[in-house]
Amino acid sequence: MKSIKQYAFAVAALALIAGMQSCKPKSAGSAVSGDAAAKVYVAPGKYDEFYNFVSGGFSGQMSVYGIPSGRLLKVVPIFSVNPENGYGYSEETKPMLNTSHGFIPWDDQHHLDLSQTDGNIDGRWIFANANNTPRVARVDLSTFHTAEIIELPNSGGNHSSPFITENTEYVVAGTRFSVPPDDKNGDVPINTYKQNFKGTISFISVGKEDGKMDIAFQLQCPGVNFDLSHAGKGKSHGWFFFSCYNTEQANTLLEVNASKRDKDFIMAVNWKKAEEYLKAGKGKKQAVKYAHNVYNEKTHTATSEIRTEVTVLDTKELKDICYFIPCPKSPHGCDVDPTGEYIVGSGKLAALIPVFSFDKIQKAIADKAYEGDYDGIPVIKYEAALYGEVKKPGLGPLHTEFDGKGNAITSFFVSSEIVKWNIKDLKVLDRAPTYYSVGHLCIPGGDTKTPNAKYVIAYNKITKDRYLPTGPELAQSAQLYDISGDKMQLILDFPTIGEPHYAQAVAASVIRDRSVKFFKIEDNANAFVSKGEGTTKVIRTGSKVDVYMTAIRSHLTPDNIEGIRMGDDVYFHVTNIEQDWDVPHGFAIKGATTGELLIMPGETATLKWTPDRVGIFPFYCTDFCSALHQEMSGYARVSPAGSTVPLTFSTGTNQPKADSTAAGTK
Ligand code: K7E
Ligand code: CUA
């Protein structure tokens, strides 16, 4: 009977959610108070106070905004090609998007986590997940370049990722979809989920100085869906917490079949213990295949390597690594407060928010206060781990951030609001509508030991009538609230790229002064660099033509190239020899099926072009770099296969002479 009741509840809850998906808060037209404009106004020429790094969702990129102005500062390509600056199109960056499946031009990017030292943001790197083809990226915040991407074996849907430990010892990634391990025969009936599917969590070590990532070990866990996670901090450093849903282990119609149980789990992981087992040689080497791609700022070139082994710890055999804690109901966000004592599980279908106590979890483990086990992993009694519940907070809790003053702010997707509550007494303090259907929240430093409780930013799923209509597809919306007072106050709407999920923000001073202004030309170790116009050249090797080209205001050297033949592959290796901040040059040639190049001062980038017809092909600089930018151009001549037109190149000297060239065109 109980299960029927539960089922009925699930269906009712789902109907409620389905019916309320675009629910409009009663006060949708609510006015923004008079001083809002002054609060978000950043005068021309003045800097914003915070950097806001925002995940791009289905755009695959990360965007960077200034807060409080909401001004878009940059789009950093990570997992999707970006023809705008040649990422994924230039020969140097193509390897960044290599995987064990080959080159992949797109992914779905949900979560970002800034590197930390002692639980505080250190401004060095930001990590990003790829949800679809499981990968984790590291972006270097001195260049705002994607510096490294590592693929994750034994995973499917890298959603519970990337989350870092308080000294960036590890970047941790849990699989959303459980799947058969990569070294097993995966050709099994889908309905053998319970027997054959496993959930894997990857611990990626991060080099202390250089940030280099490596899969230190993986934990093999029961087959469930890992949704989100956060590391313990302070007293709970050494532990990691994951929200788990589909503990029903359903493989079809998850909206019903994975919503049956009254409680799913938060999984607590003692990763220090896992490290001990690893040291003691308890890990098993497993044959797998995954790509590891690194961008080198000296050569301005990425390399990709396929790796073939990973070490796996079986959490069923190695008893005291994992513990399940019951959590109502299909938990999504899993957030740890600044002290590390409180772990908040946000059940999407729950009518309350449970807050778990780290101390109580430790005591429950010591006392073996278990209600049984789940697939060999002990399940701690709910009450034994629970600190308390926030009653009637709202509908559809998703994510929680902390203000560092003892309060939490939770987003509610269904009731379209953010709600502030006190962690100690679990009382609701304030609520403010969002427009509409809020997902993630961001308080600067909101998942660190020292949040900066000036603002909270809501990232909404639905925009509806907030902006001028732009056809069926509208920009997603971010909303900025001032939380410095008792009442949360909406002060700004700003549109975002792609679909934002998690975002992080940090005081501008932490990032600003690290920023590289240009690359030193003498340090350029690209294999095809031209360090000055005197070293430019065009070299034929069989059907490969390498053009060593320079760009400086306002010409390309060489700018006349003849002797290219049908069947050739032409590589334009363009070095920007400027040594000044903010003077990029671009390069594009008619008919190229790639993108453009956007080359920063001191950098070399390469565009591959395979001419498809005989003729004259203009090329030009695409970035308006000077008053004579329109003059920054040239021509390539393509002759038929077997033509005897000699390979020549020049700038300003007309080589070969006008008469002799005519022969080749007869
Ligand atoms: Cu809530 Cu993919 Cu973090 Cu979106 S997830 S909202
Ligand atoms: Cu260089 Cu325009």
XYZ file of C-alpha atoms and ligand atoms in Angstrom:
674
model
C 0.000 0.000 0.000
C 2.777 2.335 0.958
C 4.413 2.144 -2.426
C 1.124 2.934 -4.169
C 0.738 5.955 -1.951
C 4.247 7.032 -2.748
C 3.612 6.571 -6.401
C 0.467 8.671 -6.140
C 2.437 11.367 -4.390
C 5.062 11.313 -7.087
C 2.471 11.631 -9.825
C 0.735 14.429 -7.965
C 4.010 16.242 -7.438
C 4.880 15.821 -11.105
C 1.503 17.093 -12.234
C 1.995 20.086 -9.981
C 5.401 20.763 -11.448
C 4.266 20.220 -15.038
C 1.433 22.654 -14.492
C 3.608 25.248 -12.862
C 6.603 25.205 -15.088
C 6.115 28.682 -16.397
C 4.394 29.953 -13.314
C 4.480 33.674 -12.965
C 4.983 35.016 -9.475
C 2.091 37.132 -8.252
C 4.258 40.189 -8.071
C 5.736 39.694 -11.547
C 5.384 43.317 -12.433
C 6.908 44.373 -9.166
C 8.779 47.611 -9.212
C 12.445 47.876 -8.635
C 13.162 50.361 -5.896
C 14.371 53.868 -6.720
C 18.022 53.467 -5.817
C 18.540 50.332 -7.961
C 19.990 52.263 -10.882
C 22.631 53.872 -8.698
C 23.557 50.481 -7.239
C 24.310 48.854 -10.583
C 25.684 51.895 -12.399
C 29.338 51.591 -13.239
C 30.431 54.827 -14.875
C 32.083 54.660 -18.297
C 35.777 53.960 -17.826
C 35.279 52.494 -14.372
C 35.738 48.832 -13.525
C 33.181 46.476 -12.050
C 33.736 45.261 -8.526
C 33.405 41.541 -9.324
C 34.135 39.096 -12.094
C 31.228 36.730 -12.693
C 32.108 33.485 -14.487
C 28.960 31.964 -15.955
C 28.547 28.514 -17.450
C 27.208 28.492 -20.990
C 25.055 25.342 -20.863
C 24.307 24.166 -24.376
C 26.664 26.785 -25.839
C 29.592 24.838 -24.390
C 31.429 28.042 -23.489
C 31.992 30.165 -20.408
C 31.051 33.821 -20.308
C 32.530 36.484 -18.082
C 30.442 39.379 -16.794
C 31.185 42.388 -14.670
C 29.083 42.760 -11.530
C 27.160 44.867 -10.604
C 26.823 46.262 -14.145
C 25.960 42.939 -15.833
C 28.249 43.903 -18.735
C 29.491 40.991 -20.845
C 33.300 41.098 -20.806
C 34.282 37.937 -22.647
C 33.201 34.573 -23.977
C 35.855 31.947 -23.319
C 35.505 28.951 -25.639
C 35.998 25.684 -23.773
C 34.053 22.767 -25.235
C 32.609 24.220 -28.439
C 34.389 25.473 -31.514
C 34.385 29.230 -31.782
C 34.899 30.519 -35.335
C 35.038 34.030 -33.918
C 38.592 33.470 -32.713
C 39.476 30.188 -34.417
C 39.246 28.002 -31.269
C 38.816 24.465 -32.539
C 39.496 25.654 -36.117
C 43.146 26.649 -35.935
C 45.649 23.822 -36.229
C 47.036 24.820 -32.832
C 43.712 24.448 -30.972
C 42.077 21.503 -32.765
C 43.734 18.991 -30.392
C 41.902 20.604 -27.434
C 38.648 19.080 -28.654
C 40.033 15.621 -29.300
C 38.451 12.732 -27.386
C 38.545 8.944 -27.484
C 35.630 9.330 -29.937
C 37.675 11.654 -32.143
C 37.218 15.395 -32.613
C 34.034 16.737 -30.990
C 33.026 20.341 -31.748
C 30.419 20.827 -29.006
C 29.435 20.048 -25.454
C 27.050 21.067 -22.724
C 28.738 23.053 -19.957
C 26.951 23.282 -16.585
C 29.270 23.937 -13.689
C 32.325 26.045 -12.963
C 34.519 25.991 -9.889
C 37.302 28.481 -9.159
C 40.528 27.104 -7.714
C 40.918 27.554 -3.968
C 43.712 27.749 -1.433
C 42.673 27.129 2.166
C 39.013 27.298 1.190
C 39.266 30.683 -0.516
C 39.385 31.606 -4.191
C 42.989 32.085 -5.308
C 42.265 33.409 -8.813
C 44.519 30.968 -10.660
C 42.199 28.687 -12.587
C 38.572 27.887 -13.162
C 37.401 24.352 -13.876
C 34.498 23.443 -16.150
C 32.541 20.268 -16.885
C 31.392 18.831 -20.191
C 28.150 17.063 -19.556
C 27.667 15.069 -22.747
C 31.029 13.515 -23.581
C 32.450 13.486 -20.052
C 35.369 15.872 -19.707
C 36.783 18.407 -17.279
C 38.594 21.547 -18.441
C 40.940 23.941 -16.716
C 40.908 27.562 -17.827
C 43.953 29.662 -16.976
C 42.801 32.994 -15.528
C 45.966 34.846 -16.523
C 45.188 34.326 -20.234
C 41.487 33.343 -20.102
C 42.502 30.429 -22.358
C 41.380 26.849 -21.960
C 44.651 25.312 -20.829
C 43.753 21.657 -20.415
C 40.932 19.170 -21.008
C 40.821 15.651 -19.635
C 38.257 13.048 -20.669
C 36.691 10.782 -18.067
C 36.400 7.046 -18.682
C 33.660 4.895 -17.096
C 31.306 7.871 -17.211
C 28.218 9.014 -19.062
C 26.902 12.516 -18.539
C 29.467 14.288 -16.406
C 27.008 16.377 -14.381
C 28.133 16.089 -10.774
C 31.245 17.966 -11.808
C 33.613 19.751 -11.430
C 33.862 20.421 -7.723
C 37.117 21.097 -5.966
C 38.579 20.426 -2.548
C 39.629 23.346 -0.373
C 43.250 23.406 -1.551
C 42.448 22.273 -5.084
C 44.012 18.914 -4.257
C 41.366 17.363 -6.486
C 38.764 18.280 -9.011
C 35.979 15.764 -8.523
C 33.521 14.530 -11.135
C 30.581 12.164 -10.623
C 28.788 10.515 -13.512
C 25.164 11.431 -14.106
C 24.352 8.258 -16.003
C 25.578 4.983 -14.642
C 26.865 2.738 -17.402
C 28.676 -0.611 -17.677
C 32.413 -0.070 -16.966
C 34.427 0.650 -20.131
C 36.418 -2.607 -19.904
C 33.286 -4.780 -19.648
C 31.267 -5.885 -22.631
C 28.696 -3.097 -22.777
C 26.557 -5.013 -25.261
C 23.961 -5.916 -22.616
C 20.176 -5.459 -22.464
C 19.365 -1.994 -21.118
C 17.016 -3.530 -18.565
C 19.967 -5.219 -16.875
C 20.773 -1.849 -15.287
C 20.713 -3.317 -11.765
C 23.279 -5.999 -12.580
C 25.544 -4.276 -15.056
C 25.489 -0.516 -14.583
C 27.913 1.255 -12.235
C 28.299 4.824 -11.036
C 31.829 6.205 -11.198
C 33.378 9.161 -9.431
C 36.681 10.525 -10.721
C 39.257 12.225 -8.518
C 41.444 14.361 -10.741
C 44.628 15.571 -9.080
C 45.756 19.121 -9.812
C 49.454 20.099 -9.899
C 50.159 22.577 -7.095
C 52.214 24.913 -9.260
C 51.227 24.231 -12.857
C 47.634 23.037 -12.401
C 48.235 19.919 -14.525
C 45.373 17.447 -14.218
C 45.663 13.682 -13.916
C 43.045 11.082 -12.960
C 44.470 10.022 -9.576
C 41.781 7.362 -9.038
C 38.155 6.528 -9.637
C 35.604 5.186 -7.174
C 33.273 2.520 -8.466
C 29.905 3.003 -6.767
C 26.409 1.524 -7.083
C 24.502 2.338 -10.267
C 22.547 5.522 -9.510
C 22.537 9.041 -10.994
C 24.974 11.445 -9.347
C 23.583 14.922 -9.723
C 25.648 17.505 -7.889
C 28.284 17.658 -5.208
C 30.466 19.797 -3.031
C 33.604 19.172 -1.036
C 33.721 19.347 2.718
C 35.706 22.251 4.082
C 37.273 23.174 7.411
C 36.219 20.401 9.822
C 34.815 18.296 6.963
C 37.873 18.673 4.730
C 38.703 15.159 3.563
C 35.060 14.402 2.794
C 32.962 14.925 -0.298
C 29.179 14.953 -0.631
C 27.135 13.929 -3.662
C 23.406 14.090 -4.315
C 22.058 10.871 -5.845
C 18.763 10.280 -7.617
C 17.310 7.340 -9.485
C 18.132 5.109 -6.547
C 15.207 3.139 -8.007
C 17.745 2.150 -10.706
C 15.165 2.730 -13.419
C 16.232 2.627 -17.037
C 13.053 3.962 -18.658
C 10.558 6.788 -18.085
C 12.658 8.194 -15.286
C 10.223 11.054 -14.648
C 7.925 8.503 -13.048
C 10.153 5.515 -12.352
C 12.949 7.491 -10.723
C 10.506 9.504 -8.617
C 8.987 6.623 -6.652
C 11.097 6.488 -3.572
C 10.280 8.762 -0.743
C 13.974 9.399 -0.202
C 17.060 9.115 -2.357
C 20.540 9.751 -1.003
C 23.321 12.114 -0.256
C 26.496 10.051 -0.552
C 29.288 11.008 1.846
C 32.756 10.026 0.617
C 35.809 9.847 2.851
C 38.404 10.637 0.203
C 41.310 10.665 2.646
C 40.414 7.030 3.313
C 40.334 6.372 -0.424
C 43.838 7.861 -0.661
C 45.014 5.419 2.040
C 43.610 2.466 0.105
C 45.265 3.765 -3.040
C 48.637 4.023 -1.254
C 48.174 0.517 0.119
C 47.799 -0.753 -3.431
C 44.102 -1.620 -3.157
C 43.274 0.015 -6.469
C 42.754 -2.086 -9.572
C 44.286 -1.042 -12.876
C 41.658 -0.947 -15.563
C 42.181 -0.734 -19.310
C 40.312 2.296 -20.664
C 40.746 4.964 -23.328
C 40.595 8.687 -22.725
C 42.077 11.836 -24.173
C 44.236 14.294 -22.278
C 44.740 17.600 -24.089
C 47.141 20.327 -23.032
C 47.631 23.815 -24.444
C 51.182 25.116 -24.213
C 51.463 28.937 -23.963
C 55.094 28.869 -25.147
C 54.365 27.059 -28.408
C 50.799 28.444 -28.518
C 49.931 24.897 -29.500
C 47.822 22.119 -28.001
C 48.713 18.445 -27.981
C 46.404 15.513 -27.400
C 47.403 12.178 -25.967
C 45.251 9.065 -25.595
C 45.714 7.385 -22.245
C 44.917 3.748 -21.598
C 44.795 3.034 -17.889
C 42.997 4.184 -14.779
C 43.073 2.993 -11.160
C 39.684 2.044 -9.715
C 38.755 1.547 -6.049
C 35.704 -0.648 -5.510
C 33.615 0.974 -2.758
C 31.692 -2.234 -2.174
C 34.865 -4.080 -1.164
C 36.713 -1.203 0.486
C 34.209 -0.680 3.243
C 34.703 2.697 4.824
C 34.899 5.063 1.858
C 31.205 5.643 1.032
C 28.065 6.122 3.131
C 24.555 6.870 1.994
C 22.325 9.309 3.861
C 18.605 9.262 2.999
C 17.508 12.571 1.495
C 14.008 13.507 0.361
C 13.252 13.438 -2.671
C 15.307 13.331 -5.903
C 17.933 15.697 -4.468
C 19.572 18.094 -6.918
C 21.873 20.633 -5.243
C 24.249 19.428 -2.528
C 25.867 22.368 -0.787
C 28.200 22.713 2.185
C 28.132 25.818 4.370
C 31.251 27.962 5.009
C 32.023 26.186 8.302
C 31.882 22.739 6.727
C 29.394 21.523 9.385
C 26.123 21.761 7.447
C 25.279 19.881 4.274
C 22.138 21.008 2.477
C 20.317 18.588 0.186
C 17.754 20.157 -2.134
C 15.100 17.600 -3.098
C 13.465 18.739 -6.325
C 10.215 17.039 -5.310
C 10.482 17.660 -1.586
C 8.391 20.117 0.426
C 11.199 20.769 2.884
C 14.969 21.204 2.904
C 16.973 18.773 5.045
C 20.169 20.056 6.622
C 22.647 17.380 7.658
C 25.294 17.760 10.340
C 28.848 16.648 9.643
C 29.426 15.917 13.337
C 26.268 13.794 13.487
C 27.299 11.916 10.350
C 30.650 11.128 11.988
C 28.937 9.951 15.155
C 26.443 7.858 13.192
C 29.322 6.124 11.413
C 31.160 5.527 14.699
C 27.957 4.148 16.276
C 27.017 2.214 13.143
C 23.613 3.915 13.244
C 22.615 2.288 9.967
C 19.170 1.382 8.697
C 20.681 -1.220 6.363
C 22.694 -1.139 3.210
C 22.173 -0.213 -0.412
C 24.086 -2.354 -2.851
C 26.741 -3.051 -0.204
C 27.077 0.560 1.003
C 25.828 1.361 4.542
C 22.787 3.623 4.770
C 22.927 5.947 7.784
C 19.603 6.517 9.589
C 18.034 9.779 8.400
C 17.537 11.116 11.933
C 21.059 10.140 12.933
C 22.557 12.419 10.266
C 19.936 15.169 10.266
C 20.532 18.526 11.888
C 17.027 19.695 11.060
C 14.578 20.567 8.296
C 13.581 23.913 6.822
C 9.774 23.664 6.782
C 7.673 24.977 3.898
C 10.493 26.867 2.228
C 8.937 26.905 -1.269
C 8.408 24.534 -4.197
C 11.135 22.729 -6.093
C 14.335 23.629 -4.212
C 17.390 23.333 -6.462
C 20.533 25.093 -5.276
C 21.852 26.830 -2.173
C 24.571 29.422 -1.668
C 25.768 30.928 1.604
C 26.199 34.525 2.724
C 28.846 33.915 5.372
C 26.643 35.531 8.027
C 24.969 32.296 9.035
C 22.330 32.358 6.316
C 21.625 30.310 3.233
C 19.796 31.344 0.067
C 18.043 28.595 -1.868
C 16.584 28.749 -5.374
C 13.078 27.388 -6.035
C 12.419 26.364 -9.602
C 8.701 25.691 -9.311
C 7.659 28.623 -7.152
C 10.142 30.929 -8.998
C 11.716 32.545 -5.994
C 14.819 32.734 -3.901
C 14.478 32.179 -0.197
C 16.818 33.226 2.571
C 16.899 31.138 5.720
C 18.980 30.916 8.841
C 21.182 27.836 9.113
C 21.084 27.594 12.916
C 17.349 27.929 13.590
C 16.201 26.879 10.082
C 13.703 29.731 9.964
C 12.800 31.409 6.678
C 13.875 35.065 6.814
C 12.969 36.493 3.428
C 11.804 35.550 -0.025
C 12.006 37.345 -3.376
C 10.456 36.395 -6.718
C 12.591 35.551 -9.754
C 11.471 35.862 -13.366
C 11.139 32.936 -14.015
C 12.019 29.397 -12.897
C 15.379 29.975 -11.305
C 18.136 27.344 -11.509
C 21.491 28.098 -9.953
C 22.462 30.977 -7.684
C 25.765 32.728 -7.192
C 27.049 34.720 -4.249
C 30.665 35.862 -4.717
C 32.656 33.177 -2.881
C 29.321 31.502 -2.061
C 30.802 28.008 -1.804
C 34.002 29.065 -0.016
C 34.893 29.672 3.625
C 34.425 33.447 3.227
C 31.490 34.464 1.034
C 31.076 38.127 0.153
C 27.419 38.754 0.907
C 26.872 41.838 -1.177
C 24.950 40.264 -4.043
C 23.199 37.110 -5.093
C 22.694 36.426 -8.794
C 19.868 34.190 -9.978
C 20.192 32.350 -13.315
C 16.731 31.755 -14.682
C 15.486 29.157 -17.119
C 12.612 31.113 -18.549
C 12.641 34.762 -19.594
C 9.169 35.235 -21.109
C 8.253 38.890 -21.050
C 11.379 40.350 -19.459
C 12.945 41.589 -22.696
C 11.844 42.687 -26.147
C 10.679 39.606 -28.053
C 13.265 38.064 -30.386
C 11.175 35.346 -31.992
C 10.576 31.997 -30.327
C 14.007 31.917 -28.710
C 14.740 34.382 -25.951
C 17.983 35.061 -24.127
C 18.232 33.412 -20.735
C 18.104 35.826 -17.898
C 20.283 36.592 -14.929
C 18.985 38.729 -12.097
C 21.058 40.611 -9.580
C 19.837 41.117 -6.014
C 21.370 43.308 -3.362
C 21.572 41.171 -0.201
C 23.543 43.567 1.967
C 20.433 44.409 3.993
C 17.775 42.259 5.669
C 15.567 42.251 2.583
C 16.809 40.927 -0.729
C 16.308 43.603 -3.350
C 16.158 43.021 -7.113
C 18.344 45.634 -8.795
C 19.138 44.380 -12.333
C 18.150 41.985 -15.139
C 20.772 41.059 -17.698
C 20.674 38.502 -20.511
C 23.201 35.684 -20.757
C 24.617 33.496 -23.509
C 23.578 29.853 -23.905
C 21.852 28.498 -20.836
C 23.600 29.422 -17.631
C 23.739 26.858 -14.839
C 26.272 27.279 -12.040
C 28.304 30.454 -11.927
C 30.906 31.839 -9.609
C 32.027 35.336 -8.795
C 35.049 36.820 -7.106
C 36.373 40.265 -6.255
C 38.000 41.741 -9.360
C 41.234 42.379 -7.447
C 41.826 38.606 -7.193
C 41.961 38.209 -10.987
C 42.655 41.610 -12.509
C 46.360 42.029 -11.796
C 47.258 38.516 -12.976
C 46.033 39.226 -16.467
C 48.576 38.721 -19.280
C 48.636 41.713 -21.658
C 50.534 40.171 -24.572
C 52.907 37.297 -25.299
C 56.609 38.043 -25.629
C 57.642 37.381 -29.211
C 61.092 36.178 -28.111
C 59.426 33.449 -26.013
C 57.308 32.206 -28.939
C 58.329 28.585 -29.528
C 55.724 27.748 -32.157
C 57.227 25.437 -34.783
C 56.080 27.842 -37.515
C 56.806 31.221 -35.924
C 58.180 34.163 -37.918
C 59.785 36.507 -35.423
C 60.139 39.274 -37.968
C 59.203 40.037 -41.554
C 62.706 39.018 -42.651
C 62.039 35.390 -41.726
C 58.742 35.053 -43.551
C 58.714 32.468 -46.359
C 56.623 30.003 -48.325
C 57.809 26.408 -48.460
C 56.428 23.580 -50.567
C 56.784 20.007 -49.301
C 55.042 17.772 -51.844
C 51.449 18.991 -51.881
C 51.818 20.820 -48.570
C 52.472 24.539 -48.690
C 53.536 26.295 -45.493
C 53.146 30.061 -45.463
C 55.171 31.678 -42.690
C 53.404 35.023 -42.394
C 53.568 38.027 -40.077
C 50.939 40.573 -39.188
C 51.647 44.100 -37.980
C 49.762 47.354 -38.485
C 48.871 47.525 -41.350
C 50.108 44.740 -43.610
C 50.539 41.014 -43.876
C 53.921 39.649 -45.038
C 53.902 38.128 -47.611
C 50.786 39.582 -49.217
C 51.181 38.167 -52.763
C 51.568 34.402 -53.057
C 51.661 32.511 -56.359
C 52.438 28.935 -57.328
C 49.746 27.260 -55.199
C 48.186 24.377 -57.127
C 44.929 22.488 -56.971
C 45.417 19.500 -54.677
C 47.584 21.487 -52.280
C 46.905 21.932 -48.598
C 47.959 25.416 -47.637
C 48.831 26.263 -44.044
C 48.905 29.956 -43.159
C 51.067 30.270 -40.046
C 50.381 33.828 -38.993
C 52.466 35.454 -36.263
C 51.258 38.716 -34.794
C 54.544 40.554 -34.177
C 52.957 43.461 -32.302
C 54.140 43.867 -28.706
C 51.334 45.910 -27.269
C 48.144 45.248 -25.306
C 44.880 44.780 -27.195
C 46.201 44.761 -30.764
C 45.022 41.465 -32.242
C 45.083 40.842 -35.966
C 42.767 38.479 -37.761
C 43.203 36.330 -40.839
C 40.622 34.926 -43.243
C 40.735 33.753 -46.862
C 37.870 33.376 -49.300
C 36.429 29.889 -49.467
C 38.168 28.531 -46.368
C 35.893 25.939 -44.768
C 37.305 26.567 -41.301
C 36.943 29.757 -39.259
C 39.139 32.790 -39.009
C 42.240 33.247 -36.948
C 42.375 35.881 -34.262
C 46.018 36.207 -33.286
C 47.112 37.984 -30.125
C 50.358 39.979 -30.019
C 53.314 37.597 -29.859
C 51.209 34.585 -30.811
C 51.259 32.289 -33.863
C 48.125 30.617 -35.215
C 47.587 28.422 -38.240
C 44.698 28.224 -40.682
C 44.486 25.257 -43.034
C 43.053 26.008 -46.482
C 42.448 23.519 -49.261
C 41.652 25.485 -52.410
C 38.709 24.003 -54.335
C 39.112 25.989 -57.550
C 41.614 27.839 -59.700
C 41.742 31.615 -59.354
C 42.695 34.573 -57.228
C 41.752 34.455 -53.551
C 41.839 37.567 -51.406
C 42.809 37.282 -47.757
C 42.635 39.985 -45.152
C 42.892 40.979 -41.524
C 39.493 40.612 -39.852
C 40.116 42.746 -36.758
C 39.846 46.508 -37.262
C 43.350 47.256 -36.077
C 44.266 50.663 -37.446
C 43.137 53.459 -39.734
C 44.605 51.388 -42.595
C 42.985 48.130 -41.490
C 41.043 47.961 -44.757
C 44.413 47.961 -46.549
C 45.651 44.973 -44.503
C 45.034 42.347 -47.143
C 46.612 40.255 -49.915
C 46.056 37.725 -52.677
C 46.792 34.060 -53.204
C 46.844 32.675 -56.737
C 45.758 29.073 -57.316
C 46.797 27.338 -60.553
C 45.684 23.972 -61.943
C 47.303 20.756 -60.731
C 50.572 20.218 -62.582
C 50.968 23.954 -63.382
C 54.538 25.218 -63.765
C 53.861 28.583 -62.121
C 56.781 28.905 -59.697
C 56.169 29.351 -56.012
C 56.758 33.015 -55.245
C 55.889 35.344 -52.445
C 56.410 39.025 -51.855
C 55.267 42.190 -50.175
C 55.541 45.499 -51.979
C 57.861 44.284 -54.760
C 55.632 42.592 -57.354
C 57.339 39.275 -57.790
C 57.281 37.758 -60.315
C 57.133 40.536 -62.962
C 53.742 41.278 -64.476
C 54.576 39.701 -67.921
C 55.882 36.376 -66.717
C 52.831 35.705 -64.560
C 50.460 35.994 -67.511
C 51.663 32.650 -68.896
C 50.197 30.712 -66.021
C 46.732 32.067 -66.618
C 46.440 31.238 -70.338
Cu 20.678 22.709 -11.525
Cu 22.933 21.094 -14.634
Cu 23.603 22.455 -11.979
Cu 21.296 23.569 -14.275
S 21.943 21.955 -13.010
S 20.028 24.566 -12.915
Cu 45.241 43.950 -38.655
Cu 43.140 44.782 -39.235
